PDB file of C-alpha atoms and ligand atoms in Angstrom:
ATOM      1  CA  UNK A   1     -17.757 -77.800  26.552  1.00 40.00           C
ATOM      2  CA  UNK A   2     -19.007 -74.316  25.842  1.00 44.00           C
ATOM      3  CA  UNK A   3     -22.445 -75.028  27.358  1.00 41.00           C
ATOM      4  CA  UNK A   4     -20.857 -76.500  30.473  1.00 41.00           C
ATOM      5  CA  UNK A   5     -18.706 -73.440  30.945  1.00 42.00           C
ATOM      6  CA  UNK A   6     -21.572 -71.007  30.417  1.00 41.00           C
ATOM      7  CA  UNK A   7     -24.073 -72.804  32.620  1.00 39.00           C
ATOM      8  CA  UNK A   8     -22.789 -71.522  35.987  1.00 39.00           C
ATOM      9  CA  UNK A   9     -22.731 -67.948  34.636  1.00 41.00           C
ATOM     10  CA  UNK A  10     -26.356 -68.200  33.538  1.00 39.00           C
ATOM     11  CA  UNK A  11     -27.409 -69.500  36.946  1.00 38.00           C
ATOM     12  CA  UNK A  12     -25.368 -66.869  38.700  1.00 38.00           C
ATOM     13  CA  UNK A  13     -27.189 -64.163  36.749  1.00 39.00           C
ATOM     14  CA  UNK A  14     -30.617 -65.359  37.863  1.00 38.00           C
ATOM     15  CA  UNK A  15     -32.109 -63.363  40.710  1.00 39.00           C
ATOM     16  CA  UNK A  16     -32.133 -66.135  43.328  1.00 38.00           C
ATOM     17  CA  UNK A  17     -30.764 -63.719  45.871  1.00 38.00           C
ATOM     18  CA  UNK A  18     -33.888 -61.567  45.539  1.00 38.00           C
ATOM     19  CA  UNK A  19     -36.234 -64.478  46.208  1.00 40.00           C
ATOM     20  CA  UNK A  20     -36.988 -65.264  49.853  1.00 40.00           C
ATOM     21  CA  UNK A  21     -36.495 -68.851  50.892  1.00 43.00           C
ATOM     22  CA  UNK A  22     -39.540 -70.595  52.357  1.00 44.00           C
ATOM     23  CA  UNK A  23     -40.414 -69.190  55.754  1.00 43.00           C
ATOM     24  CA  UNK A  24     -38.404 -65.993  55.295  1.00 47.00           C
ATOM     25  CA  UNK A  25     -39.532 -62.521  54.321  1.00 48.00           C
ATOM     26  CA  UNK A  26     -37.610 -60.551  51.766  1.00 49.00           C
ATOM     27  CA  UNK A  27     -35.726 -57.649  53.257  1.00 51.00           C
ATOM     28  CA  UNK A  28     -34.793 -54.752  50.961  1.00 51.00           C
ATOM     29  CA  UNK A  29     -31.056 -54.313  50.632  1.00 53.00           C
ATOM     30  CA  UNK A  30     -29.809 -51.773  53.116  1.00 55.00           C
ATOM     31  CA  UNK A  31     -29.001 -48.392  51.563  1.00 52.00           C
ATOM     32  CA  UNK A  32     -25.375 -47.441  52.107  1.00 52.00           C
ATOM     33  CA  UNK A  33     -25.065 -44.795  54.764  1.00 53.00           C
ATOM     34  CA  UNK A  34     -24.222 -41.349  53.364  1.00 48.00           C
ATOM     35  CA  UNK A  35     -20.803 -40.093  54.430  1.00 50.00           C
ATOM     36  CA  UNK A  36     -21.250 -37.579  57.209  1.00 50.00           C
ATOM     37  CA  UNK A  37     -19.138 -34.954  55.448  1.00 50.00           C
ATOM     38  CA  UNK A  38     -21.309 -34.826  52.291  1.00 53.00           C
ATOM     39  CA  UNK A  39     -23.166 -31.500  52.125  1.00 61.00           C
ATOM     40  CA  UNK A  40     -26.897 -31.488  51.497  1.00 73.00           C
ATOM     41  CA  UNK A  41     -27.718 -31.999  47.843  1.00 86.00           C
ATOM     42  CA  UNK A  42     -28.112 -28.707  45.981  1.00 87.00           C
ATOM     43  CA  UNK A  43     -31.537 -27.675  44.680  1.00 90.00           C
ATOM     44  CA  UNK A  44     -32.030 -28.757  41.051  1.00 89.00           C
ATOM     45  CA  UNK A  45     -32.816 -25.227  39.849  1.00 91.00           C
ATOM     46  CA  UNK A  46     -33.601 -22.628  38.798  1.00 96.00           C
ATOM     47  CA  UNK A  47     -30.082 -22.510  37.311  1.00 97.00           C
ATOM     48  CA  UNK A  48     -28.628 -25.442  35.385  1.00 97.00           C
ATOM     49  CA  UNK A  49     -25.259 -26.705  34.213  1.00 98.00           C
ATOM     50  CA  UNK A  50     -25.458 -27.246  30.456  1.00 97.00           C
ATOM     51  CA  UNK A  51     -23.332 -29.956  28.817  1.00 97.00           C
ATOM     52  CA  UNK A  52     -20.049 -28.857  27.301  1.00 97.00           C
ATOM     53  CA  UNK A  53     -20.541 -28.185  23.577  1.00 97.00           C
ATOM     54  CA  UNK A  54     -17.587 -30.518  22.767  1.00 98.00           C
ATOM     55  CA  UNK A  55     -15.639 -33.396  24.286  1.00 98.00           C
ATOM     56  CA  UNK A  56     -13.186 -32.895  27.149  1.00 98.00           C
ATOM     57  CA  UNK A  57     -10.219 -33.387  24.801  1.00 98.00           C
ATOM     58  CA  UNK A  58     -11.549 -31.178  21.980  1.00 98.00           C
ATOM     59  CA  UNK A  59      -9.351 -28.197  22.874  1.00 98.00           C
ATOM     60  CA  UNK A  60      -6.113 -30.171  23.336  1.00 98.00           C
ATOM     61  CA  UNK A  61      -3.244 -29.505  23.248  1.00 98.00           C
ATOM     62  CA  UNK A  62      -4.082 -25.871  24.062  1.00 98.00           C
ATOM     63  CA  UNK A  63      -6.262 -26.930  27.012  1.00 98.00           C
ATOM     64  CA  UNK A  64      -5.824 -30.529  28.190  1.00 98.00           C
ATOM     65  CA  UNK A  65      -8.724 -32.915  28.830  1.00 98.00           C
ATOM     66  CA  UNK A  66      -8.144 -33.210  32.583  1.00 98.00           C
ATOM     67  CA  UNK A  67      -8.283 -29.437  32.988  1.00 98.00           C
ATOM     68  CA  UNK A  68     -11.571 -29.358  31.067  1.00 98.00           C
ATOM     69  CA  UNK A  69     -13.025 -32.253  33.072  1.00 98.00           C
ATOM     70  CA  UNK A  70     -12.272 -30.509  36.366  1.00 98.00           C
ATOM     71  CA  UNK A  71     -13.056 -27.006  35.170  1.00 98.00           C
ATOM     72  CA  UNK A  72     -16.525 -27.845  33.844  1.00 98.00           C
ATOM     73  CA  UNK A  73     -17.397 -30.863  35.973  1.00 98.00           C
ATOM     74  CA  UNK A  74     -16.174 -29.607  39.351  1.00 98.00           C
ATOM     75  CA  UNK A  75     -15.640 -25.831  39.270  1.00 98.00           C
ATOM     76  CA  UNK A  76     -18.555 -24.772  37.047  1.00 98.00           C
ATOM     77  CA  UNK A  77     -20.836 -27.367  38.648  1.00 98.00           C
ATOM     78  CA  UNK A  78     -20.027 -25.980  42.093  1.00 98.00           C
ATOM     79  CA  UNK A  79     -20.926 -22.425  40.981  1.00 98.00           C
ATOM     80  CA  UNK A  80     -24.316 -23.651  39.727  1.00 98.00           C
ATOM     81  CA  UNK A  81     -25.009 -25.706  42.854  1.00 98.00           C
ATOM     82  CA  UNK A  82     -23.986 -22.902  45.187  1.00 98.00           C
ATOM     83  CA  UNK A  83     -25.981 -20.313  43.217  1.00 98.00           C
ATOM     84  CA  UNK A  84     -29.070 -22.508  43.499  1.00 97.00           C
ATOM     85  CA  UNK A  85     -28.461 -22.883  47.236  1.00 96.00           C
ATOM     86  CA  UNK A  86     -28.087 -19.100  47.597  1.00 96.00           C
ATOM     87  CA  UNK A  87     -31.292 -18.209  45.731  1.00 96.00           C
ATOM     88  CA  UNK A  88     -33.252 -21.012  47.425  1.00 93.00           C
ATOM     89  CA  UNK A  89     -32.802 -19.081  50.663  1.00 87.00           C
ATOM     90  CA  UNK A  90     -34.540 -16.055  49.088  1.00 90.00           C
ATOM     91  CA  UNK A  91     -37.589 -16.861  46.907  1.00 89.00           C
ATOM     92  CA  UNK A  92     -37.634 -13.332  45.433  1.00 93.00           C
ATOM     93  CA  UNK A  93     -34.188 -13.966  43.929  1.00 95.00           C
ATOM     94  CA  UNK A  94     -35.191 -17.346  42.538  1.00 93.00           C
ATOM     95  CA  UNK A  95     -37.595 -15.573  40.130  1.00 94.00           C
ATOM     96  CA  UNK A  96     -34.886 -13.377  38.600  1.00 97.00           C
ATOM     97  CA  UNK A  97     -32.839 -14.328  35.555  1.00 97.00           C
ATOM     98  CA  UNK A  98     -29.095 -14.623  35.948  1.00 98.00           C
ATOM     99  CA  UNK A  99     -28.528 -11.312  34.120  1.00 98.00           C
ATOM    100  CA  UNK A 100     -31.151  -9.581  36.296  1.00 98.00           C
ATOM    101  CA  UNK A 101     -29.204 -10.770  39.343  1.00 98.00           C
ATOM    102  CA  UNK A 102     -25.912  -9.445  37.928  1.00 98.00           C
ATOM    103  CA  UNK A 103     -27.428  -6.030  37.138  1.00 98.00           C
ATOM    104  CA  UNK A 104     -28.257  -5.485  40.863  1.00 98.00           C
ATOM    105  CA  UNK A 105     -25.404  -7.501  42.335  1.00 98.00           C
ATOM    106  CA  UNK A 106     -24.300  -4.678  44.659  1.00 98.00           C
ATOM    107  CA  UNK A 107     -27.496  -5.281  46.672  1.00 97.00           C
ATOM    108  CA  UNK A 108     -27.209  -9.072  46.872  1.00 97.00           C
ATOM    109  CA  UNK A 109     -25.328 -11.526  49.115  1.00 96.00           C
ATOM    110  CA  UNK A 110     -21.698 -12.338  48.281  1.00 97.00           C
ATOM    111  CA  UNK A 111     -22.639 -15.956  47.518  1.00 97.00           C
ATOM    112  CA  UNK A 112     -24.868 -14.738  44.666  1.00 98.00           C
ATOM    113  CA  UNK A 113     -22.113 -12.478  43.343  1.00 98.00           C
ATOM    114  CA  UNK A 114     -19.409 -15.157  43.435  1.00 98.00           C
ATOM    115  CA  UNK A 115     -21.509 -18.055  42.159  1.00 98.00           C
ATOM    116  CA  UNK A 116     -23.817 -16.109  39.848  1.00 98.00           C
ATOM    117  CA  UNK A 117     -20.778 -14.533  38.238  1.00 98.00           C
ATOM    118  CA  UNK A 118     -19.035 -17.889  38.121  1.00 98.00           C
ATOM    119  CA  UNK A 119     -21.997 -19.492  36.374  1.00 98.00           C
ATOM    120  CA  UNK A 120     -22.480 -16.691  33.817  1.00 98.00           C
ATOM    121  CA  UNK A 121     -18.755 -16.403  33.045  1.00 98.00           C
ATOM    122  CA  UNK A 122     -18.162 -20.110  32.485  1.00 98.00           C
ATOM    123  CA  UNK A 123     -21.372 -20.612  30.501  1.00 98.00           C
ATOM    124  CA  UNK A 124     -20.093 -17.975  28.070  1.00 98.00           C
ATOM    125  CA  UNK A 125     -16.485 -19.191  28.198  1.00 98.00           C
ATOM    126  CA  UNK A 126     -17.231 -22.707  26.876  1.00 98.00           C
ATOM    127  CA  UNK A 127     -18.968 -21.256  23.816  1.00 98.00           C
ATOM    128  CA  UNK A 128     -16.023 -18.966  23.019  1.00 98.00           C
ATOM    129  CA  UNK A 129     -13.733 -21.910  22.292  1.00 98.00           C
ATOM    130  CA  UNK A 130     -13.560 -24.651  19.675  1.00 98.00           C
ATOM    131  CA  UNK A 131     -11.056 -27.208  18.401  1.00 98.00           C
ATOM    132  CA  UNK A 132      -7.671 -25.653  17.565  1.00 98.00           C
ATOM    133  CA  UNK A 133      -7.636 -23.935  14.202  1.00 96.00           C
ATOM    134  CA  UNK A 134     -11.400 -24.259  13.529  1.00 98.00           C
ATOM    135  CA  UNK A 135     -12.688 -20.987  15.003  1.00 98.00           C
ATOM    136  CA  UNK A 136     -12.531 -18.876  11.865  1.00 98.00           C
ATOM    137  CA  UNK A 137     -11.736 -15.169  11.820  1.00 98.00           C
ATOM    138  CA  UNK A 138     -13.475 -12.031  13.123  1.00 98.00           C
ATOM    139  CA  UNK A 139     -16.333 -10.947  10.849  1.00 98.00           C
ATOM    140  CA  UNK A 140     -15.604  -7.892   8.661  1.00 98.00           C
ATOM    141  CA  UNK A 141     -17.746  -5.729  10.991  1.00 97.00           C
ATOM    142  CA  UNK A 142     -15.950  -6.983  14.111  1.00 98.00           C
ATOM    143  CA  UNK A 143     -12.532  -6.629  12.498  1.00 98.00           C
ATOM    144  CA  UNK A 144     -13.395  -3.042  11.520  1.00 98.00           C
ATOM    145  CA  UNK A 145     -14.404  -2.243  15.098  1.00 98.00           C
ATOM    146  CA  UNK A 146     -11.247  -3.878  16.509  1.00 98.00           C
ATOM    147  CA  UNK A 147      -9.088  -1.922  14.061  1.00 98.00           C
ATOM    148  CA  UNK A 148     -10.911   1.307  14.909  1.00 98.00           C
ATOM    149  CA  UNK A 149     -10.550   0.878  18.687  1.00 98.00           C
ATOM    150  CA  UNK A 150      -7.192  -0.960  19.062  1.00 98.00           C
ATOM    151  CA  UNK A 151      -5.266  -0.264  15.847  1.00 98.00           C
ATOM    152  CA  UNK A 152      -5.150  -3.805  14.463  1.00 98.00           C
ATOM    153  CA  UNK A 153      -6.026  -7.396  15.360  1.00 98.00           C
ATOM    154  CA  UNK A 154      -2.446  -8.182  16.523  1.00 98.00           C
ATOM    155  CA  UNK A 155      -2.429  -4.996  18.619  1.00 98.00           C
ATOM    156  CA  UNK A 156      -5.751  -5.999  20.174  1.00 98.00           C
ATOM    157  CA  UNK A 157      -4.406  -9.459  21.003  1.00 98.00           C
ATOM    158  CA  UNK A 158      -1.326  -8.003  22.691  1.00 98.00           C
ATOM    159  CA  UNK A 159      -3.426  -5.595  24.769  1.00 98.00           C
ATOM    160  CA  UNK A 160      -5.826  -8.391  25.763  1.00 98.00           C
ATOM    161  CA  UNK A 161      -2.914 -10.626  26.829  1.00 98.00           C
ATOM    162  CA  UNK A 162      -1.366  -7.779  28.824  1.00 98.00           C
ATOM    163  CA  UNK A 163      -4.658  -7.115  30.631  1.00 98.00           C
ATOM    164  CA  UNK A 164      -4.877 -10.830  31.469  1.00 98.00           C
ATOM    165  CA  UNK A 165      -1.325 -10.842  32.772  1.00 98.00           C
ATOM    166  CA  UNK A 166      -1.850  -7.699  34.855  1.00 97.00           C
ATOM    167  CA  UNK A 167      -4.982  -9.021  36.581  1.00 97.00           C
ATOM    168  CA  UNK A 168      -3.619  -9.718  40.064  1.00 95.00           C
ATOM    169  CA  UNK A 169      -4.689 -13.092  41.401  1.00 96.00           C
ATOM    170  CA  UNK A 170      -7.819 -14.795  40.112  1.00 98.00           C
ATOM    171  CA  UNK A 171     -10.096 -13.142  37.597  1.00 98.00           C
ATOM    172  CA  UNK A 172     -11.085 -12.648  33.993  1.00 98.00           C
ATOM    173  CA  UNK A 173     -10.051 -10.525  31.018  1.00 98.00           C
ATOM    174  CA  UNK A 174     -12.803  -9.314  28.698  1.00 98.00           C
ATOM    175  CA  UNK A 175     -13.565  -7.682  25.377  1.00 98.00           C
ATOM    176  CA  UNK A 176     -16.808  -5.758  25.808  1.00 98.00           C
ATOM    177  CA  UNK A 177     -19.142  -3.683  23.676  1.00 98.00           C
ATOM    178  CA  UNK A 178     -19.872  -0.552  25.696  1.00 97.00           C
ATOM    179  CA  UNK A 179     -23.188   1.307  25.683  1.00 96.00           C
ATOM    180  CA  UNK A 180     -21.798   3.787  23.123  1.00 95.00           C
ATOM    181  CA  UNK A 181     -20.957   0.946  20.731  1.00 96.00           C
ATOM    182  CA  UNK A 182     -17.181   1.110  21.156  1.00 97.00           C
ATOM    183  CA  UNK A 183     -15.058  -1.862  22.202  1.00 98.00           C
ATOM    184  CA  UNK A 184     -13.001  -1.967  25.385  1.00 98.00           C
ATOM    185  CA  UNK A 185     -10.678  -4.411  27.114  1.00 98.00           C
ATOM    186  CA  UNK A 186     -11.193  -4.759  30.845  1.00 98.00           C
ATOM    187  CA  UNK A 187     -10.401  -7.223  33.592  1.00 98.00           C
ATOM    188  CA  UNK A 188     -12.337  -8.177  36.709  1.00 98.00           C
ATOM    189  CA  UNK A 189     -11.330  -9.911  39.945  1.00 98.00           C
ATOM    190  CA  UNK A 190     -12.745 -13.215  41.204  1.00 98.00           C
ATOM    191  CA  UNK A 191     -15.941 -14.094  39.298  1.00 98.00           C
ATOM    192  CA  UNK A 192     -17.035 -10.514  38.688  1.00 98.00           C
ATOM    193  CA  UNK A 193     -17.910  -9.436  35.160  1.00 98.00           C
ATOM    194  CA  UNK A 194     -18.764  -6.273  33.182  1.00 98.00           C
ATOM    195  CA  UNK A 195     -22.535  -6.910  33.452  1.00 98.00           C
ATOM    196  CA  UNK A 196     -22.402  -6.304  37.212  1.00 98.00           C
ATOM    197  CA  UNK A 197     -23.495  -2.894  38.490  1.00 98.00           C
ATOM    198  CA  UNK A 198     -20.229  -2.868  40.460  1.00 98.00           C
ATOM    199  CA  UNK A 199     -17.976  -3.121  37.360  1.00 98.00           C
ATOM    200  CA  UNK A 200     -15.512  -0.293  36.695  1.00 97.00           C
ATOM    201  CA  UNK A 201     -15.950  -0.771  32.934  1.00 98.00           C
ATOM    202  CA  UNK A 202     -19.458  -1.868  32.027  1.00 98.00           C
ATOM    203  CA  UNK A 203     -20.446  -3.487  28.759  1.00 98.00           C
ATOM    204  CA  UNK A 204     -21.589  -6.670  27.106  1.00 98.00           C
ATOM    205  CA  UNK A 205     -18.784  -9.260  26.993  1.00 98.00           C
ATOM    206  CA  UNK A 206     -18.211 -10.810  23.569  1.00 98.00           C
ATOM    207  CA  UNK A 207     -14.895 -12.477  24.485  1.00 98.00           C
ATOM    208  CA  UNK A 208     -13.443 -13.442  27.834  1.00 98.00           C
ATOM    209  CA  UNK A 209     -10.607 -15.546  29.133  1.00 98.00           C
ATOM    210  CA  UNK A 210     -10.453 -17.182  32.540  1.00 98.00           C
ATOM    211  CA  UNK A 211      -7.137 -16.394  34.238  1.00 98.00           C
ATOM    212  CA  UNK A 212      -7.823 -18.367  37.419  1.00 98.00           C
ATOM    213  CA  UNK A 213      -5.005 -20.865  37.924  1.00 97.00           C
ATOM    214  CA  UNK A 214      -7.519 -23.719  37.658  1.00 97.00           C
ATOM    215  CA  UNK A 215      -7.933 -22.774  33.980  1.00 98.00           C
ATOM    216  CA  UNK A 216      -4.323 -23.463  33.026  1.00 97.00           C
ATOM    217  CA  UNK A 217      -2.142 -24.726  35.875  1.00 97.00           C
ATOM    218  CA  UNK A 218      -2.012 -28.449  34.949  1.00 96.00           C
ATOM    219  CA  UNK A 219      -0.453 -27.713  31.540  1.00 97.00           C
ATOM    220  CA  UNK A 220       1.122 -24.284  31.950  1.00 97.00           C
ATOM    221  CA  UNK A 221       2.031 -24.283  35.667  1.00 96.00           C
ATOM    222  CA  UNK A 222       2.620 -20.627  36.573  1.00 96.00           C
ATOM    223  CA  UNK A 223       3.103 -19.472  32.957  1.00 97.00           C
ATOM    224  CA  UNK A 224      -0.085 -17.453  32.553  1.00 97.00           C
ATOM    225  CA  UNK A 225       1.406 -15.450  29.689  1.00 97.00           C
ATOM    226  CA  UNK A 226       2.033 -18.603  27.643  1.00 98.00           C
ATOM    227  CA  UNK A 227      -1.552 -19.763  28.263  1.00 98.00           C
ATOM    228  CA  UNK A 228      -2.893 -16.374  27.138  1.00 98.00           C
ATOM    229  CA  UNK A 229      -0.838 -16.564  23.921  1.00 98.00           C
ATOM    230  CA  UNK A 230      -1.734 -20.166  23.028  1.00 98.00           C
ATOM    231  CA  UNK A 231      -5.402 -19.591  23.852  1.00 98.00           C
ATOM    232  CA  UNK A 232      -5.935 -17.712  20.572  1.00 98.00           C
ATOM    233  CA  UNK A 233      -5.671 -21.071  18.765  1.00 98.00           C
ATOM    234  CA  UNK A 234      -8.978 -22.211  20.304  1.00 98.00           C
ATOM    235  CA  UNK A 235     -10.907 -18.922  20.161  1.00 98.00           C
ATOM    236  CA  UNK A 236     -14.177 -19.356  18.296  1.00 98.00           C
ATOM    237  CA  UNK A 237     -14.193 -16.123  16.278  1.00 98.00           C
ATOM    238  CA  UNK A 238     -17.368 -17.223  14.489  1.00 98.00           C
ATOM    239  CA  UNK A 239     -19.162 -17.170  17.850  1.00 98.00           C
ATOM    240  CA  UNK A 240     -17.489 -13.935  18.982  1.00 98.00           C
ATOM    241  CA  UNK A 241     -18.646 -12.304  15.729  1.00 98.00           C
ATOM    242  CA  UNK A 242     -22.227 -13.418  16.391  1.00 98.00           C
ATOM    243  CA  UNK A 243     -22.065 -12.017  19.921  1.00 98.00           C
ATOM    244  CA  UNK A 244     -20.693  -8.729  18.529  1.00 98.00           C
ATOM    245  CA  UNK A 245     -23.564  -8.451  16.043  1.00 97.00           C
ATOM    246  CA  UNK A 246     -26.052  -9.231  18.808  1.00 96.00           C
ATOM    247  CA  UNK A 247     -24.522  -6.719  21.237  1.00 95.00           C
ATOM    248  CA  UNK A 248     -24.576  -4.011  18.578  1.00 85.00           C
ATOM    249  CA  UNK A 249     -28.259  -4.642  17.990  1.00 72.00           C
ATOM    250  CA  UNK A 250     -29.160  -4.046  21.639  1.00 67.00           C
ATOM    251  CA  UNK A 251     -30.591  -0.744  22.853  1.00 52.00           C
TER     252      UNK A 251
HETATM  253 MN1  MN3 B 301     -12.821 -21.024  35.861  1.00 93.01          MN
END
């Protein structure tokens, strides 16, 4: 009985449909027409969307899987695609690194500012997080600098949360190493960041949190303060400590 049941499936799988009958010519299957509303495909480079360093659900319950899927797969992807479109229009810009673009952003088109910032910010952001409770603690050197500049680690966290809450509308809150080696908390609107020549407080970000609603709205609705508090559970202090050491070693 088994062979009788399987036989039609085996025949169905054979590529008869691809073989022309006698007297006919094989026509290639028609390609489906592209929907008229689809924009032209973005150039493949020079900028690229890297894979997330963990699964979509790795940060749950602090950040839910659907938020991560949309945030990385739709929002970050759009920044990369639109940045590539923007630099494709200007070959001189296509030769510059992302950080070289940010350093002269005041001279560049708004599309480069919005999407170049969006790409740089999110690329850093993914690396600053890890599964809840696995991110370790600030290194002794970083903890000493935080204590020196903010009083204590809890005091720093409160000030960082407050800066995130005070950022009106969409933006980011940052911990930066300034040129003089001190730490500062700052926030920026939209997709700006402290590497841009337009930034009020300039420095190298070693920690940053995205306070756009797309970062938290599915789980936290309008409760940005709750998101900022719970976010500490997924902060990857091991990575932040490496970034601090690297920033301190820069000229
Ligand atoms: Mn975002």
